[in-house]
Amino acid sequence: MPAPGTHQIAKKILLGVLATSLYIIIARLSLQLTVSQSDLVPIWPLSGFAIAGLLIFGLRWWPVVMVGSTAITFITIFEERPDMSIVSITLISLAFGIWNTGEALLGRSLIKRYAGNLSCLNTARNLYRFVIFGAIIPPLFSTGAGVTTFALLGVLTEESVLVASVTWYLANVAGIITFGSMVIAFWNEDRTDWNPSRIAQVTIAGLLTGIISYNAHIGFSSTDTGGDPGTYLILPLLLWFSFRLGPIGASVSIIIISLIAMIDATHLRLSSDALNSALLHLQVFTSVMSVTCLAVVALISERNAATKQLERQVDERSSKLSSLLLEKDETMAIAAHDLRGPLVSMRNVLALLQAQNRTPAGSIETRLMADLKSTCTNLINLVSRMLDAHQAETLADRVHIEPIDIAPIIDEVVSIRFRSANFKSITVSTEGVIRPTVAKTDSHCFARVVSNLLENALVYSPEEGTIRITTSSFPDRIEVSVSNEGPEIPEAESELLFEKFKSIRSSPPTEHGVHGFGLYIVYKLMNVTRGSIRHETPPTGGCRFIATLLTP
């Protein structure tokens, strides 16, 4: 029976072998893109894969880089220089493996320390640090060691050392920027976003990029200047893909351009100087395009992140404000409830004192008691309205909307308010009420709406005026209007009508107790019953409020 942990060890070894084999396969494919005149690969993808692998999988990836680099170097030298001894080839291969692994480890360490690790593409600041610390600095190590080794072995002449150093170095830089960023972008991509539409968009982006870049890069083999200015016409397309598809769109487009450019470069037949210029153009072009597109993506990501953070802050502040407002309303409701009892008792005592008062009607004592009783009445009305407003704001879960005949409710409210109307010799007309008028609403809420609208009309109607209540039936709604002959409401102030504590018209006599709650309560009640309330000025003057209800 296998010892505990044996399966895990075997699994890790198998994964390591598979990863190393994949590393070697990619290296062999990359070597197929060697420029025949210089024996150099314009862009070395393995530099990017090595650093990206260490960032993603950690230090357990370094044996893959070490074994893969050693193996591919051994195979390449053995094929190119069969006259060399196995020992020499092995030593050189081990040296190259160490240098390539050292480059990858150095890049990983610098990126983790200065560029945000796997978040190196998320912000413009991290991106530029990724380019500097991950792509520009580490290749100096492997390039210097590799070129020195080849020079000592006599593979490079003194005249070609500088050119080989620059080409080798830029090949590693371009490989890290293009292929390394692609692997990181794919690893960071949210897999839930990969729907058929997004896959189709990325595919189309790749095809368009390939078609355009193929035609543009034909110039590499047709000019001695090492590049076609038409190549840069691809830039607007790349920027659009970066903006639309994010890091994946940018990476896929850049990789396709790089591969086509490398394939095109293998067919170059130029003079030595022209060849070096063409390779330099290819390396700089791909690197600059990669950094530009990734910078656009990073800036967009930063903007989106800032927007989301702002939205979260707004939601948090809104939630906190809602809690404070709810707490405030509950405190006001409790205070109003506690005040109502003492005020009612005070009014009753004053009424008793008035009944027992034997002083003349015009005396100071009589006037003071009347004023105190009127003040108590106003305060009781205010407290009652505050309690009504609180109930209206918390009524949504307790309403029962059903088809009802609203005509009897209107008649009942008018009969209750008859004494107030009779006091000012005001006529309340319900001749315009259709009988029956069936609407979907809550009976209790509707009764309070009509009561408040009628009370508001009684307050502002002149003596011996007329208040008209009518109903109108439409295919999609039922309208109930309450009109009075009081002062008109200015259009500029009509928006304040249904706000709490707002009383925009001149205050009526104090005994009516107008405190800016009545219409606010109407507005809240109509909302919870899925209706609406509005104001308009009739052609004959005055004021009209129209409540809109649901049809059955």
Coordinates of C-alpha atoms in Angstrom, one line a residue, residues 8-447:
Q8 CA 0.5 13.8 -4.1
I9 CA 4.2 13.6 -4.8
A10 CA 3.6 11.5 -7.9
K11 CA 1.0 14.1 -9.0
K12 CA 3.4 17.0 -8.6
I13 CA 6.1 15.1 -10.5
L14 CA 3.7 14.4 -13.4
L15 CA 2.5 18.0 -13.5
G16 CA 6.2 19.1 -13.5
V17 CA 7.0 16.8 -16.4
L18 CA 4.0 18.0 -18.4
A19 CA 4.9 21.7 -17.7
T20 CA 8.5 21.1 -18.7
S21 CA 7.5 19.3 -21.8
L22 CA 5.2 22.2 -22.7
Y23 CA 8.0 24.6 -22.0
I24 CA 10.3 22.8 -24.4
I25 CA 7.6 22.5 -27.1
I26 CA 7.0 26.3 -27.0
A27 CA 10.8 26.9 -27.1
R28 CA 11.1 24.6 -30.2
L29 CA 8.2 26.4 -31.9
S30 CA 9.8 29.7 -31.1
L31 CA 13.1 28.6 -32.6
Q32 CA 11.4 27.9 -35.9
L33 CA 11.0 31.7 -36.1
T34 CA 14.7 32.3 -36.1
V35 CA 15.9 34.9 -38.6
S36 CA 18.2 32.9 -40.8
Q37 CA 20.7 35.7 -41.4
S38 CA 21.3 36.4 -37.7
D39 CA 20.5 33.1 -36.0
L40 CA 18.4 35.1 -33.5
V41 CA 14.7 35.0 -32.6
P42 CA 13.2 38.5 -32.7
I43 CA 10.9 37.9 -29.7
W44 CA 11.6 35.2 -27.1
P45 CA 8.2 34.2 -25.6
L46 CA 9.8 31.9 -23.0
S47 CA 11.1 34.9 -21.0
G48 CA 7.5 36.0 -20.5
F49 CA 6.2 32.5 -19.8
A50 CA 8.9 32.0 -17.2
I51 CA 8.2 35.1 -15.2
A52 CA 4.4 34.8 -15.5
G53 CA 4.6 31.1 -14.3
L54 CA 6.6 32.1 -11.2
L55 CA 4.1 34.9 -10.4
I56 CA 1.1 32.5 -10.8
F57 CA 2.5 29.2 -9.4
G58 CA 5.2 30.5 -7.1
L59 CA 8.7 29.2 -6.5
R60 CA 7.6 25.6 -7.4
W61 CA 7.7 26.8 -11.1
W62 CA 11.5 27.4 -11.1
P63 CA 12.5 23.7 -11.7
V64 CA 10.3 23.9 -14.8
V65 CA 12.2 26.9 -16.1
M66 CA 15.6 25.4 -15.1
V67 CA 15.0 22.0 -16.7
G68 CA 13.3 23.4 -19.7
S69 CA 15.9 26.0 -20.5
T70 CA 18.7 23.5 -19.9
A71 CA 17.1 20.9 -22.1
I72 CA 16.2 23.2 -25.0
T73 CA 19.7 24.7 -25.0
F74 CA 21.3 21.2 -25.0
I75 CA 19.1 20.1 -27.9
T76 CA 19.8 23.2 -29.9
I77 CA 23.6 23.2 -29.4
F78 CA 23.7 19.4 -30.1
E79 CA 21.9 19.9 -33.4
E80 CA 23.9 23.0 -34.5
R81 CA 27.3 22.0 -33.2
P82 CA 27.6 18.2 -33.4
D83 CA 31.4 18.5 -33.2
M84 CA 31.3 19.7 -29.5
S85 CA 31.7 17.2 -26.7
I86 CA 28.7 16.2 -24.6
V87 CA 30.4 17.5 -21.5
S88 CA 30.9 21.0 -23.1
I89 CA 27.3 21.0 -24.3
T90 CA 26.0 20.0 -20.9
L91 CA 28.0 22.6 -19.1
I92 CA 26.9 25.4 -21.4
S93 CA 23.3 24.2 -21.2
L94 CA 23.4 24.2 -17.4
A95 CA 24.8 27.7 -17.5
F96 CA 22.0 28.9 -19.8
G97 CA 19.5 27.2 -17.5
I98 CA 20.9 29.0 -14.5
W99 CA 20.9 32.3 -16.2
N100 CA 17.4 32.0 -17.6
T101 CA 16.1 30.8 -14.2
G102 CA 17.9 33.7 -12.5
E103 CA 16.3 36.2 -14.9
A104 CA 12.9 34.8 -14.1
L105 CA 13.4 34.7 -10.3
L106 CA 14.8 38.3 -10.4
G107 CA 11.8 39.5 -12.4
R108 CA 9.3 37.7 -10.1
S109 CA 11.0 39.2 -7.0
L110 CA 11.0 42.8 -8.4
I111 CA 7.4 42.6 -9.7
K112 CA 6.1 41.2 -6.4
R113 CA 8.0 44.0 -4.5
Y114 CA 7.4 47.0 -6.7
A115 CA 4.6 46.2 -9.2
G116 CA 1.8 44.6 -7.2
N117 CA 2.4 40.9 -8.1
L118 CA -0.5 39.6 -10.3
S119 CA -2.1 43.0 -10.1
C120 CA 0.7 44.5 -12.2
L121 CA -1.7 45.2 -15.1
N122 CA -4.5 46.7 -13.1
T123 CA -3.2 50.2 -12.8
A124 CA -1.1 52.5 -14.9
R125 CA 1.4 52.8 -12.1
N126 CA 1.8 49.1 -11.6
L127 CA 2.0 48.6 -15.4
Y128 CA 4.9 51.0 -15.8
R129 CA 6.7 49.4 -12.8
F130 CA 6.1 45.9 -14.4
V131 CA 7.8 47.2 -17.6
I132 CA 10.7 48.6 -15.7
F133 CA 11.3 46.0 -13.0
G134 CA 9.9 43.0 -14.8
A135 CA 10.9 43.5 -18.4
I136 CA 13.8 46.0 -18.6
I137 CA 16.0 45.0 -15.6
P138 CA 15.9 41.2 -15.5
P139 CA 17.0 40.5 -19.1
L140 CA 20.2 42.4 -18.4
F141 CA 21.3 39.5 -16.3
S142 CA 20.7 36.7 -18.8
T143 CA 21.8 38.7 -21.8
G144 CA 25.1 39.7 -20.3
A145 CA 25.9 36.2 -19.2
G146 CA 24.7 34.6 -22.5
V147 CA 26.6 36.9 -24.8
T148 CA 29.7 36.6 -22.7
T149 CA 29.6 32.9 -22.9
F150 CA 29.2 32.8 -26.7
A151 CA 32.0 35.4 -27.1
L152 CA 34.3 33.2 -25.0
L153 CA 33.4 30.2 -27.1
G154 CA 34.1 32.0 -30.3
V155 CA 30.6 31.9 -31.6
L156 CA 30.4 35.7 -31.7
T157 CA 33.0 37.9 -33.1
E158 CA 34.1 41.2 -31.5
E159 CA 32.2 43.1 -34.2
S160 CA 28.9 41.3 -33.6
V161 CA 28.9 41.3 -29.8
L162 CA 27.2 44.7 -29.5
V163 CA 24.5 43.9 -32.1
A164 CA 23.9 40.4 -30.7
S165 CA 23.6 41.9 -27.1
V166 CA 21.0 44.5 -28.2
T167 CA 19.0 42.0 -30.2
W168 CA 19.1 39.4 -27.5
Y169 CA 18.2 41.8 -24.8
L170 CA 15.3 43.4 -26.7
A171 CA 14.0 39.9 -27.7
N172 CA 13.7 39.0 -24.0
V173 CA 12.2 42.4 -23.1
A174 CA 9.6 42.1 -25.9
G175 CA 8.8 38.5 -24.9
I176 CA 8.1 39.5 -21.3
I177 CA 6.0 42.5 -22.2
T178 CA 3.9 40.7 -24.8
F179 CA 3.7 37.1 -23.8
G180 CA 4.2 37.5 -20.1
S181 CA 1.4 40.1 -19.9
M182 CA -0.8 37.8 -22.0
V183 CA -0.5 34.9 -19.5
I184 CA -1.1 37.2 -16.5
A185 CA -4.1 38.8 -18.3
F186 CA -5.7 35.4 -19.0
W187 CA -5.0 34.2 -15.4
N188 CA -6.7 37.4 -13.9
E189 CA -9.6 37.2 -16.3
D190 CA -13.0 36.7 -14.7
R191 CA -14.1 33.4 -16.2
T192 CA -17.8 34.2 -15.6
D193 CA -17.6 36.9 -18.3
W194 CA -16.7 34.3 -21.0
N195 CA -20.1 34.0 -22.7
P196 CA -20.5 33.2 -26.4
S197 CA -20.8 36.9 -27.2
R198 CA -17.5 37.8 -25.6
I199 CA -15.8 34.8 -27.2
A200 CA -17.1 35.9 -30.6
Q201 CA -15.8 39.5 -30.0
V202 CA -12.3 38.3 -29.1
T203 CA -12.3 36.0 -32.1
I204 CA -13.3 38.8 -34.5
A205 CA -10.7 41.1 -32.9
G206 CA -8.0 38.5 -33.5
L207 CA -9.0 37.9 -37.1
L208 CA -9.2 41.6 -38.0
T209 CA -5.9 42.2 -36.3
G210 CA -4.3 39.3 -38.2
I211 CA -5.6 40.5 -41.6
I212 CA -4.5 44.1 -41.2
S213 CA -1.1 43.3 -39.6
Y214 CA -0.3 40.7 -42.2
N215 CA -0.7 43.2 -45.0
A216 CA 1.1 45.9 -43.0
H217 CA 4.2 43.8 -42.2
I218 CA 4.8 42.8 -45.8
G219 CA 6.9 46.0 -45.8
F220 CA 9.6 44.2 -43.7
S221 CA 10.8 42.3 -46.7
S222 CA 10.2 44.9 -49.4
T223 CA 12.3 47.8 -48.1
D224 CA 15.8 48.4 -46.9
T225 CA 14.7 50.7 -44.1
G226 CA 13.4 48.0 -41.9
G227 CA 9.8 48.9 -41.5
D228 CA 6.6 50.1 -43.2
P229 CA 5.0 53.2 -41.9
G230 CA 1.6 51.6 -42.6
T231 CA 2.3 49.3 -39.8
Y232 CA 1.2 51.9 -37.3
L233 CA -2.2 52.1 -38.9
I234 CA -3.0 49.1 -36.7
L235 CA -2.8 51.3 -33.6
P236 CA -6.4 52.7 -33.6
L237 CA -7.8 49.2 -34.0
L238 CA -5.6 48.0 -31.1
L239 CA -6.8 50.8 -28.9
W240 CA -10.4 50.1 -29.7
F241 CA -10.0 46.4 -28.8
S242 CA -8.3 47.4 -25.6
F243 CA -11.1 49.7 -24.7
R244 CA -13.8 47.2 -25.7
L245 CA -12.4 43.9 -24.5
G246 CA -10.0 44.8 -21.8
P247 CA -6.6 43.1 -21.2
I248 CA -7.7 40.0 -23.1
G249 CA -8.5 41.9 -26.2
A250 CA -5.2 43.8 -26.0
S251 CA -3.1 40.7 -25.3
V252 CA -4.7 38.6 -28.1
S253 CA -4.2 41.4 -30.7
I254 CA -0.6 42.0 -29.7
I255 CA 0.3 38.3 -29.7
I256 CA -1.2 37.9 -33.2
I257 CA 0.7 41.0 -34.4
S258 CA 3.9 39.7 -32.8
L259 CA 3.6 36.2 -34.4
I260 CA 2.9 37.6 -37.8
A261 CA 5.8 40.0 -37.5
M262 CA 8.1 37.2 -36.5
I263 CA 7.0 35.0 -39.3
D264 CA 7.5 37.8 -41.7
A265 CA 11.0 38.5 -40.3
T266 CA 12.1 34.9 -41.0
H267 CA 11.9 35.7 -44.8
L268 CA 14.0 38.9 -44.6
R269 CA 16.8 39.1 -47.1
L270 CA 18.6 42.3 -46.3
S271 CA 22.0 43.7 -45.8
S272 CA 23.5 43.4 -42.3
D273 CA 22.7 47.0 -41.3
A274 CA 19.2 46.9 -42.8
L275 CA 18.5 43.6 -41.1
N276 CA 19.5 44.9 -37.7
S277 CA 17.3 48.0 -38.3
A278 CA 14.4 45.8 -39.2
L279 CA 14.7 43.6 -36.2
L280 CA 15.1 46.6 -33.9
H281 CA 11.9 48.1 -35.5
L282 CA 10.0 44.9 -34.9
Q283 CA 11.0 44.6 -31.3
V284 CA 10.4 48.2 -30.5
F285 CA 7.1 48.2 -32.3
T286 CA 5.6 45.2 -30.5
S287 CA 6.9 46.4 -27.1
V288 CA 5.5 49.9 -27.6
M289 CA 2.2 48.7 -28.9
S290 CA 1.9 46.3 -25.9
V291 CA 2.6 48.9 -23.4
T292 CA 0.3 51.5 -25.1
C293 CA -2.6 49.1 -25.2
L294 CA -2.1 47.8 -21.7
A295 CA -1.8 51.3 -20.4
V296 CA -5.2 52.2 -22.0
V297 CA -6.7 49.1 -20.3
A298 CA -5.1 50.0 -17.0
L299 CA -6.5 53.5 -17.1
I300 CA -9.9 52.2 -17.9
S301 CA -9.7 49.7 -15.1
E302 CA -8.6 52.4 -12.7
R303 CA -11.6 54.6 -13.7
N304 CA -14.0 51.7 -13.3
A305 CA -12.5 50.8 -9.9
A306 CA -12.9 54.4 -8.8
T307 CA -16.5 54.5 -10.1
K308 CA -17.4 51.3 -8.2
Q309 CA -15.7 52.5 -5.0
L310 CA -17.7 55.8 -5.3
E311 CA -20.9 53.8 -5.8
R312 CA -20.1 51.7 -2.8
Q313 CA -19.5 54.8 -0.7
V314 CA -22.7 56.4 -2.0
D315 CA -24.6 53.2 -1.1
E316 CA -23.1 53.1 2.4
R317 CA -23.8 56.8 3.0
S318 CA -27.3 56.4 1.7
S319 CA -27.9 53.3 3.9
K320 CA -26.6 55.2 6.9
L321 CA -28.7 58.3 6.1
S322 CA -31.8 56.1 5.7
S323 CA -31.1 54.5 9.1
L324 CA -30.7 58.0 10.7
L325 CA -33.9 59.3 9.1
L326 CA -35.8 56.2 10.3
E327 CA -34.4 56.7 13.8
K328 CA -35.3 60.3 13.7
D329 CA -38.9 59.5 12.5
E330 CA -39.3 56.9 15.2
T331 CA -38.0 59.4 17.9
M332 CA -40.5 62.0 16.7
A333 CA -43.3 59.5 16.7
I334 CA -42.5 58.5 20.3
A335 CA -42.2 62.1 21.4
A336 CA -45.5 63.0 19.7
H337 CA -47.2 60.1 21.3
D338 CA -45.9 61.1 24.7
L339 CA -46.9 64.7 24.2
R340 CA -50.5 64.0 23.1
G341 CA -51.7 62.8 26.5
P342 CA -50.6 65.8 28.6
L343 CA -51.9 68.2 25.9
V344 CA -55.3 66.6 25.8
S345 CA -55.5 66.8 29.6
M346 CA -54.5 70.4 29.6
R347 CA -57.2 71.2 27.0
N348 CA -59.8 69.4 29.1
V349 CA -58.8 71.3 32.2
L350 CA -59.0 74.6 30.3
A351 CA -62.4 73.6 29.0
L352 CA -63.5 72.9 32.5
L353 CA -62.2 76.3 33.7
Q354 CA -64.0 78.0 30.9
A355 CA -67.2 76.3 31.9
Q356 CA -66.8 77.5 35.5
N357 CA -65.6 81.0 34.6
R358 CA -67.9 83.7 35.9
T359 CA -65.9 86.7 34.7
P360 CA -67.2 89.0 31.9
A361 CA -66.7 87.8 28.3
G362 CA -64.2 90.4 27.4
S363 CA -62.0 90.1 30.5
I364 CA -58.3 89.3 30.4
E365 CA -58.9 85.9 32.1
T366 CA -61.5 84.8 29.6
R367 CA -59.2 85.8 26.6
L368 CA -56.2 84.0 28.1
M369 CA -58.1 80.8 28.7
A370 CA -59.5 80.9 25.1
D371 CA -56.0 81.5 23.7
L372 CA -54.5 78.7 25.8
K373 CA -57.2 76.3 24.7
S374 CA -56.7 77.3 21.0
T375 CA -53.0 76.8 21.4
C376 CA -53.5 73.3 23.0
T377 CA -55.9 72.4 20.2
N378 CA -53.3 73.4 17.5
L379 CA -50.5 71.4 19.3
I380 CA -52.8 68.4 19.6
N381 CA -53.6 68.7 15.8
L382 CA -49.8 68.9 15.1
V383 CA -49.0 65.9 17.2
S384 CA -51.8 63.9 15.6
R385 CA -50.5 64.8 12.1
M386 CA -47.0 63.8 13.1
L387 CA -48.3 60.4 14.2
D388 CA -50.3 60.1 11.0
A389 CA -47.3 61.0 8.9
H390 CA -45.2 58.3 10.7
Q391 CA -47.9 55.7 10.1
A392 CA -48.2 56.7 6.4
E393 CA -44.4 56.2 6.0
T394 CA -44.5 52.7 7.6
L395 CA -47.8 51.6 6.1
A396 CA -46.6 49.7 3.0
D397 CA -46.7 46.3 4.6
R398 CA -50.2 46.7 6.0
V399 CA -52.3 48.0 3.1
H400 CA -54.9 45.7 1.4
I401 CA -55.5 46.8 -2.1
E402 CA -58.8 45.5 -3.6
P403 CA -61.7 46.6 -5.8
I404 CA -64.0 48.8 -3.7
D405 CA -66.8 51.3 -4.4
I406 CA -65.3 54.6 -3.3
A407 CA -68.5 56.7 -3.5
P408 CA -69.8 55.6 0.0
I409 CA -66.4 56.4 1.5
I410 CA -66.6 59.9 0.0
D411 CA -70.1 60.4 1.4
E412 CA -69.0 59.2 4.9
V413 CA -66.0 61.6 5.0
V414 CA -68.2 64.5 3.9
S415 CA -70.7 63.8 6.6
I416 CA -67.9 63.7 9.2
R417 CA -66.6 67.1 8.0
F418 CA -70.1 68.6 7.8
R419 CA -69.7 70.6 11.1
S420 CA -66.5 72.2 10.0
A421 CA -68.0 73.2 6.6
N422 CA -71.2 74.5 8.2
F423 CA -69.1 76.7 10.6
K424 CA -67.8 78.7 7.6
S425 CA -71.1 78.4 5.6
I426 CA -69.2 76.3 3.0
T427 CA -71.1 74.0 0.6
V428 CA -69.5 70.6 -0.1
S429 CA -70.9 69.3 -3.4
T430 CA -70.7 65.6 -4.3
E431 CA -73.0 65.8 -7.3
G432 CA -70.1 65.0 -9.6
V433 CA -69.4 61.7 -7.9
I434 CA -70.3 58.8 -10.1
R435 CA -72.3 56.1 -8.3
P436 CA -70.9 53.5 -8.1
T437 CA -67.2 54.3 -8.7
V438 CA -65.1 51.1 -8.3
A439 CA -61.4 51.4 -8.0
K440 CA -58.5 49.3 -6.6
T441 CA -57.2 50.8 -3.4
D442 CA -57.2 50.4 0.4
S443 CA -60.4 51.6 1.9
H444 CA -58.8 53.0 5.1
C445 CA -56.0 54.8 3.1
F446 CA -58.5 56.3 0.7
A447 CA -60.7 57.6 3.4

